[in-house]
Amino acid sequence: MTQHLVNKTVLISGASVAGPALAYWLQRYGFTPTVVELAPALREGGYKVDLRGVAMDVVDRMGLTPAVKRYSTRMRGGAWVNAAGKPLATLGPDLIGLRAPGDDEVLRGDLARIMYDATKQGVEYLFGDSITGLTQGHDGVMVTFARSAPRVFDLVIGADGLHSNLRAQVFGEEATFVRPLGMHACVFTVPNHLGLDRWELIYPTPGKVVNLYSTRQSAAKAQFIFPTPAVLPDRRDVAAQQRLVAETFAGAGWESATLLAAMPHSPDFYFDSASQVRLDRWSAGRIALVGDAAHSPSPLSGQGTSLALVGAYVLAGELKAAGGDHRVAFSRYQEEMRGYVDVNLSLGESNARQMVAGSSRQIRMQTTMMRMVSHLPWKDLALRPILKPLNAAANAITLKDY
């Protein structure tokens, strides 16, 4: 017997991971989702993202495990290096990725492509457009767009990331909910001039880190992590952001100068703060949030993508279970996800405190510990205290079968 649904038309803002994942489940359950995305096309590129614990269960329930495995970075390992490029500690894939059996890792752009390909046949996508206004009524939400004609949707979901446009319009100014963790990062594609083959190199200096890795592609990714400066350039001023990174890492040593020289020519420069999003509620009337827009744990947690996939699964499932009644579904979505989210927010805070060594002495201690652990015959036992909080956070929810 087909379930009768109310509130069938759902507008989703954002076409990265959470948005298409939500669209996938909504369409499967009989809803009619539309996805609006500011970018003119699907955003390619990006950094490595982890899929851990219950998030891989969600991927499996979507039937997308083979696709994820096909796009897996399949990293072989990596090394901490000094200014001369000499390895200080060499690590296998289990240590470098801190992943449990069954977890995986893909490039963010590849995962977005997987999600888009799984939904493009039956989901309407509006690329190169954005929401400019939202008016909630008794029977729906009147939405105005930058380019498209106004339309009424039964429900609207913000899946548009840390700097969510929808959240700002409905819930308030970004500064109210976004909490910086004191670190900034930039990631961009560079030529693979060292010929890395699914290998990662980490060069720590006091308070900062330079990271270079290749996946299965011929190009490489450079990542710079550094303390948030007192004065930040505008979020849309890429040239000013690149000047800041170049000044911050001037004379840093190792391959920094080569990577910085390639930065202006990169097609996918990304620059942002390591920040968390903390809201008491993720819904207001007929409008709700999912993924980073609702509860970003920060990239330093390694759990943002997993939370996005799980959140999409739970939100769509609760809408199905409630027959589309948003008042019931949004409340249950909050109840199901709250504990899982809180554990991962705490993990993100903890990782931020430990991610970057503040002194040369701390760097020596860090690399010595890694070198010792990688050679211990009881390595798996030694890894348990490191992996325990991450594995606990990755599995801190029991998925319902909707």
CSV table of C-alpha atoms in Angstrom, one decimal:
chain,number,residue,atom,x,y,z
A,1,MET,CA,0.0,0.0,0.0
A,2,THR,CA,1.4,3.4,-1.1
A,3,GLN,CA,1.9,5.8,1.8
A,4,HIS,CA,0.0,9.1,1.4
A,5,LEU,CA,2.4,12.0,1.7
A,6,VAL,CA,1.8,15.6,2.5
A,7,ASN,CA,4.3,18.3,1.8
A,8,LYS,CA,5.8,16.5,-1.2
A,9,THR,CA,7.7,19.4,-2.9
A,10,VAL,CA,11.0,20.1,-1.2
A,11,LEU,CA,13.5,22.7,-2.2
A,12,ILE,CA,17.1,22.0,-1.2
A,13,SER,CA,19.7,24.7,-1.2
A,14,GLY,CA,23.2,23.3,-2.0
A,15,ALA,CA,24.5,20.6,-4.4
A,16,SER,CA,27.7,19.4,-2.6
A,17,VAL,CA,27.1,16.2,-0.6
A,18,ALA,CA,24.3,16.7,1.9
A,19,GLY,CA,21.9,18.3,-0.6
A,20,PRO,CA,22.1,15.5,-3.3
A,21,ALA,CA,22.1,12.8,-0.6
A,22,LEU,CA,18.9,14.3,0.9
A,23,ALA,CA,17.4,14.5,-2.6
A,24,TYR,CA,18.3,10.8,-3.2
A,25,TRP,CA,16.3,9.6,-0.2
A,26,LEU,CA,13.4,12.0,-0.7
A,27,GLN,CA,12.9,10.9,-4.3
A,28,ARG,CA,13.2,7.3,-3.2
A,29,TYR,CA,10.4,7.9,-0.6
A,30,GLY,CA,8.0,9.6,-3.1
A,31,PHE,CA,8.8,13.3,-2.5
A,32,THR,CA,9.6,15.7,-5.3
A,33,PRO,CA,13.0,17.4,-4.5
A,34,THR,CA,14.5,20.4,-6.4
A,35,VAL,CA,18.1,21.3,-5.7
A,36,VAL,CA,19.3,24.9,-6.2
A,37,GLU,CA,23.1,25.6,-6.4
A,38,LEU,CA,24.9,28.9,-6.7
A,39,ALA,CA,27.8,27.5,-8.7
A,40,PRO,CA,27.2,27.3,-12.4
A,41,ALA,CA,28.0,23.6,-12.4
A,42,LEU,CA,28.9,20.8,-10.0
A,43,ARG,CA,31.9,21.8,-7.9
A,44,GLU,CA,34.9,19.6,-8.8
A,45,GLY,CA,38.1,19.2,-6.9
A,46,GLY,CA,38.5,19.8,-3.2
A,47,TYR,CA,40.3,18.0,-0.4
A,48,LYS,CA,40.2,14.4,0.9
A,49,VAL,CA,37.2,13.6,3.0
A,50,ASP,CA,36.6,10.6,5.2
A,51,LEU,CA,33.6,8.3,5.3
A,52,ARG,CA,33.6,6.6,8.7
A,53,GLY,CA,31.4,4.3,10.7
A,54,VAL,CA,27.6,4.6,10.2
A,55,ALA,CA,28.2,7.0,7.2
A,56,MET,CA,29.5,4.0,5.2
A,57,ASP,CA,26.3,2.2,6.2
A,58,VAL,CA,24.3,5.0,4.6
A,59,VAL,CA,26.5,4.8,1.5
A,60,ASP,CA,25.8,1.1,1.4
A,61,ARG,CA,22.1,1.6,1.8
A,62,MET,CA,22.2,4.0,-1.2
A,63,GLY,CA,23.9,1.3,-3.2
A,64,LEU,CA,26.9,3.5,-3.8
A,65,THR,CA,29.6,1.5,-2.1
A,66,PRO,CA,31.0,0.3,-5.4
A,67,ALA,CA,31.2,3.9,-6.7
A,68,VAL,CA,32.9,5.1,-3.5
A,69,LYS,CA,35.4,2.2,-3.7
A,70,ARG,CA,36.1,3.1,-7.4
A,71,TYR,CA,36.9,6.7,-6.4
A,72,SER,CA,38.7,5.8,-3.2
A,73,THR,CA,42.0,7.6,-2.8
A,74,ARG,CA,43.6,4.3,-1.9
A,75,MET,CA,46.5,6.0,-0.1
A,76,ARG,CA,49.5,3.8,0.5
A,77,GLY,CA,50.8,5.9,3.5
A,78,GLY,CA,52.8,9.0,4.1
A,79,ALA,CA,55.6,10.5,6.1
A,80,TRP,CA,56.4,13.5,8.4
A,81,VAL,CA,59.4,15.3,6.9
A,82,ASN,CA,61.9,17.9,7.9
A,83,ALA,CA,63.0,21.1,6.0
A,84,ALA,CA,65.4,19.0,3.9
A,85,GLY,CA,62.6,16.5,3.0
A,86,LYS,CA,64.1,13.8,5.1
A,87,PRO,CA,61.4,11.4,6.6
A,88,LEU,CA,61.1,11.8,10.3
A,89,ALA,CA,58.4,9.1,10.6
A,90,THR,CA,56.9,6.9,7.9
A,91,LEU,CA,53.4,5.7,8.3
A,92,GLY,CA,51.2,3.1,6.6
A,93,PRO,CA,47.6,3.9,5.4
A,94,ASP,CA,46.1,2.8,8.8
A,95,LEU,CA,48.1,5.4,10.7
A,96,ILE,CA,48.1,8.2,8.2
A,97,GLY,CA,44.4,8.1,7.7
A,98,LEU,CA,43.4,7.0,11.3
A,99,ARG,CA,40.7,4.8,9.7
A,100,ALA,CA,39.0,1.7,11.0
A,101,PRO,CA,38.3,-1.3,8.7
A,102,GLY,CA,35.5,-0.5,6.4
A,103,ASP,CA,36.0,3.2,6.4
A,104,ASP,CA,37.1,5.0,3.2
A,105,GLU,CA,38.4,8.2,1.8
A,106,VAL,CA,37.6,10.1,-1.4
A,107,LEU,CA,38.0,13.6,-2.8
A,108,ARG,CA,35.1,15.9,-2.0
A,109,GLY,CA,34.5,16.6,-5.6
A,110,ASP,CA,34.4,12.9,-6.5
A,111,LEU,CA,31.9,12.3,-3.8
A,112,ALA,CA,29.7,15.2,-5.0
A,113,ARG,CA,29.9,13.7,-8.5
A,114,ILE,CA,28.8,10.3,-7.2
A,115,MET,CA,25.8,11.8,-5.4
A,116,TYR,CA,24.9,13.9,-8.4
A,117,ASP,CA,25.1,11.0,-10.8
A,118,ALA,CA,22.8,9.0,-8.5
A,119,THR,CA,20.1,11.7,-8.6
A,120,LYS,CA,20.4,13.7,-11.8
A,121,GLN,CA,17.8,11.5,-13.7
A,122,GLY,CA,14.9,12.2,-11.4
A,123,VAL,CA,15.8,15.4,-9.4
A,124,GLU,CA,15.5,18.9,-10.8
A,125,TYR,CA,18.8,20.8,-10.4
A,126,LEU,CA,18.9,24.6,-10.8
A,127,PHE,CA,22.6,25.5,-11.2
A,128,GLY,CA,23.8,29.1,-11.2
A,129,ASP,CA,21.0,30.3,-9.1
A,130,SER,CA,20.3,31.1,-5.4
A,131,ILE,CA,17.5,31.9,-3.0
A,132,THR,CA,16.9,35.6,-2.5
A,133,GLY,CA,13.8,35.5,-0.3
A,134,LEU,CA,11.6,33.1,1.7
A,135,THR,CA,8.1,33.8,2.9
A,136,GLN,CA,6.5,31.1,5.0
A,137,GLY,CA,2.7,30.6,4.8
A,138,HIS,CA,0.2,28.2,6.1
A,139,ASP,CA,0.4,25.9,3.1
A,140,GLY,CA,4.0,26.4,1.9
A,141,VAL,CA,7.0,28.6,1.4
A,142,MET,CA,7.1,31.3,-1.3
A,143,VAL,CA,10.7,31.3,-2.6
A,144,THR,CA,12.2,34.0,-4.8
A,145,PHE,CA,15.4,33.3,-6.8
A,146,ALA,CA,18.2,35.4,-8.2
A,147,ARG,CA,17.4,34.1,-11.7
A,148,SER,CA,14.4,31.7,-11.7
A,149,ALA,CA,10.8,32.7,-11.4
A,150,PRO,CA,9.3,32.7,-7.9
A,151,ARG,CA,7.9,29.3,-6.8
A,152,VAL,CA,6.0,27.8,-3.8
A,153,PHE,CA,7.5,24.7,-2.1
A,154,ASP,CA,6.0,22.7,0.7
A,155,LEU,CA,9.3,22.6,2.5
A,156,VAL,CA,12.8,24.2,2.1
A,157,ILE,CA,16.0,22.6,3.4
A,158,GLY,CA,19.4,24.4,3.7
A,159,ALA,CA,22.3,22.2,2.8
A,160,ASP,CA,24.5,25.0,1.7
A,161,GLY,CA,27.5,24.6,4.0
A,162,LEU,CA,29.3,26.5,6.7
A,163,HIS,CA,28.4,29.9,5.2
A,164,SER,CA,24.8,29.0,4.5
A,165,ASN,CA,22.8,31.7,2.7
A,166,LEU,CA,19.5,30.1,3.8
A,167,ARG,CA,20.5,29.9,7.4
A,168,ALA,CA,21.4,33.6,7.4
A,169,GLN,CA,18.0,34.5,5.9
A,170,VAL,CA,16.0,32.4,8.3
A,171,PHE,CA,18.0,31.8,11.5
A,172,GLY,CA,20.1,35.0,11.8
A,173,GLU,CA,23.6,36.3,11.2
A,174,GLU,CA,26.4,33.8,10.7
A,175,ALA,CA,28.4,35.2,13.6
A,176,THR,CA,25.7,34.1,16.0
A,177,PHE,CA,26.2,30.4,15.2
A,178,VAL,CA,29.6,30.0,13.6
A,179,ARG,CA,32.4,29.4,16.1
A,180,PRO,CA,36.0,29.6,14.8
A,181,LEU,CA,38.5,27.2,16.3
A,182,GLY,CA,41.4,29.5,15.8
A,183,MET,CA,42.9,27.9,12.7
A,184,HIS,CA,42.6,28.6,9.0
A,185,ALA,CA,43.4,26.2,6.1
A,186,CYS,CA,43.8,26.5,2.3
A,187,VAL,CA,43.8,23.6,-0.1
A,188,PHE,CA,44.6,23.7,-3.9
A,189,THR,CA,45.7,21.5,-6.7
A,190,VAL,CA,49.3,21.7,-7.8
A,191,PRO,CA,51.6,19.8,-10.2
A,192,ASN,CA,52.8,16.6,-8.7
A,193,HIS,CA,56.4,17.7,-9.0
A,194,LEU,CA,57.7,15.2,-6.5
A,195,GLY,CA,56.0,12.3,-8.3
A,196,LEU,CA,54.0,11.2,-5.3
A,197,ASP,CA,52.0,8.0,-5.8
A,198,ARG,CA,49.1,7.9,-3.4
A,199,TRP,CA,51.4,9.2,-0.8
A,200,GLU,CA,51.2,12.0,1.7
A,201,LEU,CA,54.0,14.3,3.1
A,202,ILE,CA,53.5,16.4,6.2
A,203,TYR,CA,55.9,19.2,7.1
A,204,PRO,CA,55.3,20.6,10.6
A,205,THR,CA,56.7,24.0,11.7
A,206,PRO,CA,55.8,25.6,15.0
A,207,GLY,CA,52.2,26.6,14.9
A,208,LYS,CA,51.8,25.7,11.2
A,209,VAL,CA,51.7,22.7,8.9
A,210,VAL,CA,52.3,22.2,5.1
A,211,ASN,CA,50.8,19.1,3.7
A,212,LEU,CA,51.2,17.6,0.2
A,213,TYR,CA,49.6,14.5,-1.2
A,214,SER,CA,48.6,12.7,-4.3
A,215,THR,CA,45.6,10.4,-4.8
A,216,ARG,CA,44.9,8.2,-7.8
A,217,GLN,CA,45.1,11.3,-10.0
A,218,SER,CA,48.3,12.7,-11.6
A,219,ALA,CA,48.0,16.1,-9.9
A,220,ALA,CA,48.6,16.7,-6.2
A,221,LYS,CA,47.0,18.7,-3.4
A,222,ALA,CA,48.8,21.2,-1.3
A,223,GLN,CA,47.3,22.1,2.1
A,224,PHE,CA,48.5,24.9,4.4
A,225,ILE,CA,47.2,25.1,8.0
A,226,PHE,CA,48.0,28.1,10.2
A,227,PRO,CA,46.6,30.2,13.0
A,228,THR,CA,43.8,32.6,12.1
A,229,PRO,CA,45.3,36.1,11.6
A,230,ALA,CA,43.9,39.1,13.4
A,231,VAL,CA,42.8,40.7,10.1
A,232,LEU,CA,41.1,38.5,7.5
A,233,PRO,CA,40.6,39.3,3.8
A,234,ASP,CA,37.1,39.3,2.4
A,235,ARG,CA,35.7,35.8,1.8
A,236,ARG,CA,35.3,36.5,-1.9
A,237,ASP,CA,38.8,38.1,-2.4
A,238,VAL,CA,40.8,35.2,-3.6
A,239,ALA,CA,43.9,37.3,-4.5
A,240,ALA,CA,44.0,38.8,-1.0
A,241,GLN,CA,43.6,35.3,0.5
A,242,GLN,CA,46.5,34.0,-1.5
A,243,ARG,CA,48.7,36.9,-0.5
A,244,LEU,CA,48.0,36.2,3.1
A,245,VAL,CA,49.0,32.5,2.7
A,246,ALA,CA,52.1,33.5,0.8
A,247,GLU,CA,53.1,36.0,3.5
A,248,THR,CA,52.3,33.6,6.4
A,249,PHE,CA,54.5,30.8,4.9
A,250,ALA,CA,57.3,32.9,3.4
A,251,GLY,CA,60.6,31.3,4.2
A,252,ALA,CA,58.9,28.3,5.9
A,253,GLY,CA,61.2,25.9,4.1
A,254,TRP,CA,60.8,22.5,2.5
A,255,GLU,CA,58.7,22.7,-0.7
A,256,SER,CA,56.7,25.7,0.5
A,257,ALA,CA,58.1,28.1,-2.0
A,258,THR,CA,57.4,25.8,-5.0
A,259,LEU,CA,53.8,25.2,-3.8
A,260,LEU,CA,53.1,28.8,-3.1
A,261,ALA,CA,54.4,29.7,-6.6
A,262,ALA,CA,51.8,27.3,-8.1
A,263,MET,CA,49.0,28.7,-6.0
A,264,PRO,CA,47.8,31.5,-8.3
A,265,HIS,CA,47.5,29.1,-11.2
A,266,SER,CA,45.4,26.5,-9.3
A,267,PRO,CA,41.8,26.0,-10.6
A,268,ASP,CA,40.3,25.1,-7.2
A,269,PHE,CA,41.8,27.3,-4.5
A,270,TYR,CA,39.9,26.8,-1.2
A,271,PHE,CA,40.4,29.1,1.8
A,272,ASP,CA,38.4,29.1,5.0
A,273,SER,CA,38.4,29.0,8.8
A,274,ALA,CA,38.2,25.8,10.8
A,275,SER,CA,34.9,26.6,12.3
A,276,GLN,CA,31.9,24.8,13.9
A,277,VAL,CA,28.2,25.6,13.6
A,278,ARG,CA,26.2,25.4,16.8
A,279,LEU,CA,22.4,25.9,16.8
A,280,ASP,CA,19.9,24.9,19.4
A,281,ARG,CA,17.4,24.0,16.7
A,282,TRP,CA,17.8,23.0,13.1
A,283,SER,CA,14.3,24.0,11.9
A,284,ALA,CA,12.0,26.9,11.9
A,285,GLY,CA,8.5,26.2,10.6
A,286,ARG,CA,8.7,24.6,7.2
A,287,ILE,CA,12.4,25.3,6.8
A,288,ALA,CA,15.2,23.1,8.2
A,289,LEU,CA,19.0,22.7,7.9
A,290,VAL,CA,21.2,19.7,7.3
A,291,GLY,CA,25.0,19.0,7.0
A,292,ASP,CA,27.5,21.7,7.7
A,293,ALA,CA,24.8,24.4,7.6
A,294,ALA,CA,23.2,22.8,10.7
A,295,HIS,CA,26.2,21.5,12.6
A,296,SER,CA,29.6,21.7,11.0
A,297,PRO,CA,32.1,19.9,13.3
A,298,SER,CA,34.9,21.6,11.3
A,299,PRO,CA,37.2,19.9,8.8
A,300,LEU,CA,39.6,19.2,11.7
A,301,SER,CA,37.2,16.6,13.0
A,302,GLY,CA,37.3,14.5,9.9
A,303,GLN,CA,33.6,13.9,10.4
A,304,GLY,CA,31.8,16.7,8.5
A,305,THR,CA,31.0,14.6,5.4
A,306,SER,CA,29.9,11.7,7.5
A,307,LEU,CA,27.5,13.9,9.5
A,308,ALA,CA,26.2,15.3,6.2
A,309,LEU,CA,25.4,11.8,4.8
A,310,VAL,CA,23.9,10.6,8.1
A,311,GLY,CA,21.9,13.7,8.6
A,312,ALA,CA,20.4,13.5,5.1
A,313,TYR,CA,19.4,9.9,5.7
A,314,VAL,CA,17.8,10.7,9.0
A,315,LEU,CA,16.0,13.8,7.9
A,316,ALA,CA,14.5,12.1,4.8
A,317,GLY,CA,13.6,9.0,6.8
A,318,GLU,CA,11.8,11.0,9.4
A,319,LEU,CA,9.8,12.9,6.8
A,320,LYS,CA,8.8,9.5,5.3
A,321,ALA,CA,7.9,8.1,8.7
A,322,ALA,CA,5.8,11.1,9.4
A,323,GLY,CA,4.0,11.0,6.1
A,324,GLY,CA,5.6,14.4,5.2
A,325,ASP,CA,4.3,16.1,8.4
A,326,HIS,CA,7.2,18.5,8.9
A,327,ARG,CA,6.4,19.4,12.5
A,328,VAL,CA,6.7,15.7,13.6
A,329,ALA,CA,9.6,14.9,11.3
A,330,PHE,CA,11.8,17.9,12.1
A,331,SER,CA,11.4,17.3,15.8
A,332,ARG,CA,12.3,13.6,15.4
A,333,TYR,CA,15.2,14.5,13.2
A,334,GLN,CA,16.6,16.7,15.9
A,335,GLU,CA,16.1,14.0,18.6
A,336,GLU,CA,17.8,11.3,16.5
A,337,MET,CA,20.8,13.4,15.5
A,338,ARG,CA,21.5,15.6,18.6
A,339,GLY,CA,23.7,13.1,20.5
A,340,TYR,CA,25.6,12.1,17.4
A,341,VAL,CA,26.3,15.7,16.5
A,342,ASP,CA,27.3,16.7,20.0
A,343,VAL,CA,29.9,13.9,20.2
A,344,ASN,CA,31.4,15.0,16.9
A,345,LEU,CA,31.4,18.7,17.8
A,346,SER,CA,33.5,17.7,20.9
A,347,LEU,CA,35.8,15.7,18.7
A,348,GLY,CA,36.4,18.7,16.4
A,349,GLU,CA,37.3,20.9,19.4
A,350,SER,CA,39.7,18.3,20.8
A,351,ASN,CA,41.4,17.8,17.4
A,352,ALA,CA,41.8,21.5,16.9
A,353,ARG,CA,43.8,21.7,20.2
A,354,GLN,CA,46.1,18.8,19.1
A,355,MET,CA,46.3,19.3,15.3
A,356,VAL,CA,49.2,21.7,15.2
A,357,ALA,CA,52.3,21.5,17.4
A,358,GLY,CA,53.1,24.9,18.9
A,359,SER,CA,56.9,24.5,19.4
A,360,SER,CA,59.9,22.6,17.9
A,361,ARG,CA,59.9,20.4,21.1
A,362,GLN,CA,56.3,19.4,20.5
A,363,ILE,CA,57.1,18.6,16.9
A,364,ARG,CA,60.0,16.3,18.0
A,365,MET,CA,57.7,14.6,20.5
A,366,GLN,CA,55.0,14.1,18.0
A,367,THR,CA,57.2,12.6,15.3
A,368,THR,CA,59.1,10.4,17.7
A,369,MET,CA,55.8,9.0,19.0
A,370,MET,CA,54.6,8.3,15.4
A,371,ARG,CA,57.9,6.7,14.5
A,372,MET,CA,57.8,4.4,17.6
A,373,VAL,CA,54.1,3.4,17.0
A,374,SER,CA,54.7,2.6,13.4
A,375,HIS,CA,57.5,0.1,14.3
A,376,LEU,CA,55.9,-1.6,17.3
A,377,PRO,CA,55.0,-5.3,16.9
A,378,TRP,CA,51.8,-4.6,18.8
A,379,LYS,CA,51.0,-1.6,16.7
A,380,ASP,CA,47.2,-2.3,16.6
A,381,LEU,CA,47.1,-2.3,20.4
A,382,ALA,CA,49.0,1.0,20.5
A,383,LEU,CA,46.6,2.6,18.0
A,384,ARG,CA,43.5,1.9,20.1
A,385,PRO,CA,43.8,4.9,22.4
A,386,ILE,CA,44.2,7.1,19.3
A,387,LEU,CA,41.4,5.6,17.3
A,388,LYS,CA,38.9,5.1,20.2
A,389,PRO,CA,37.4,8.6,20.4
A,390,LEU,CA,37.2,8.8,16.6
A,391,ASN,CA,35.6,5.4,16.2
A,392,ALA,CA,33.2,6.3,19.0
A,393,ALA,CA,32.2,9.5,17.3
A,394,ALA,CA,31.8,7.8,13.9
A,395,ASN,CA,29.4,5.3,15.4
A,396,ALA,CA,27.5,7.4,17.9
A,397,ILE,CA,24.1,6.8,16.4
A,398,THR,CA,22.0,3.7,15.6
A,399,LEU,CA,20.5,4.1,12.2
A,400,LYS,CA,16.8,3.3,11.9
A,401,ASP,CA,15.5,1.3,9.0
A,402,TYR,CA,13.1,3.7,7.4
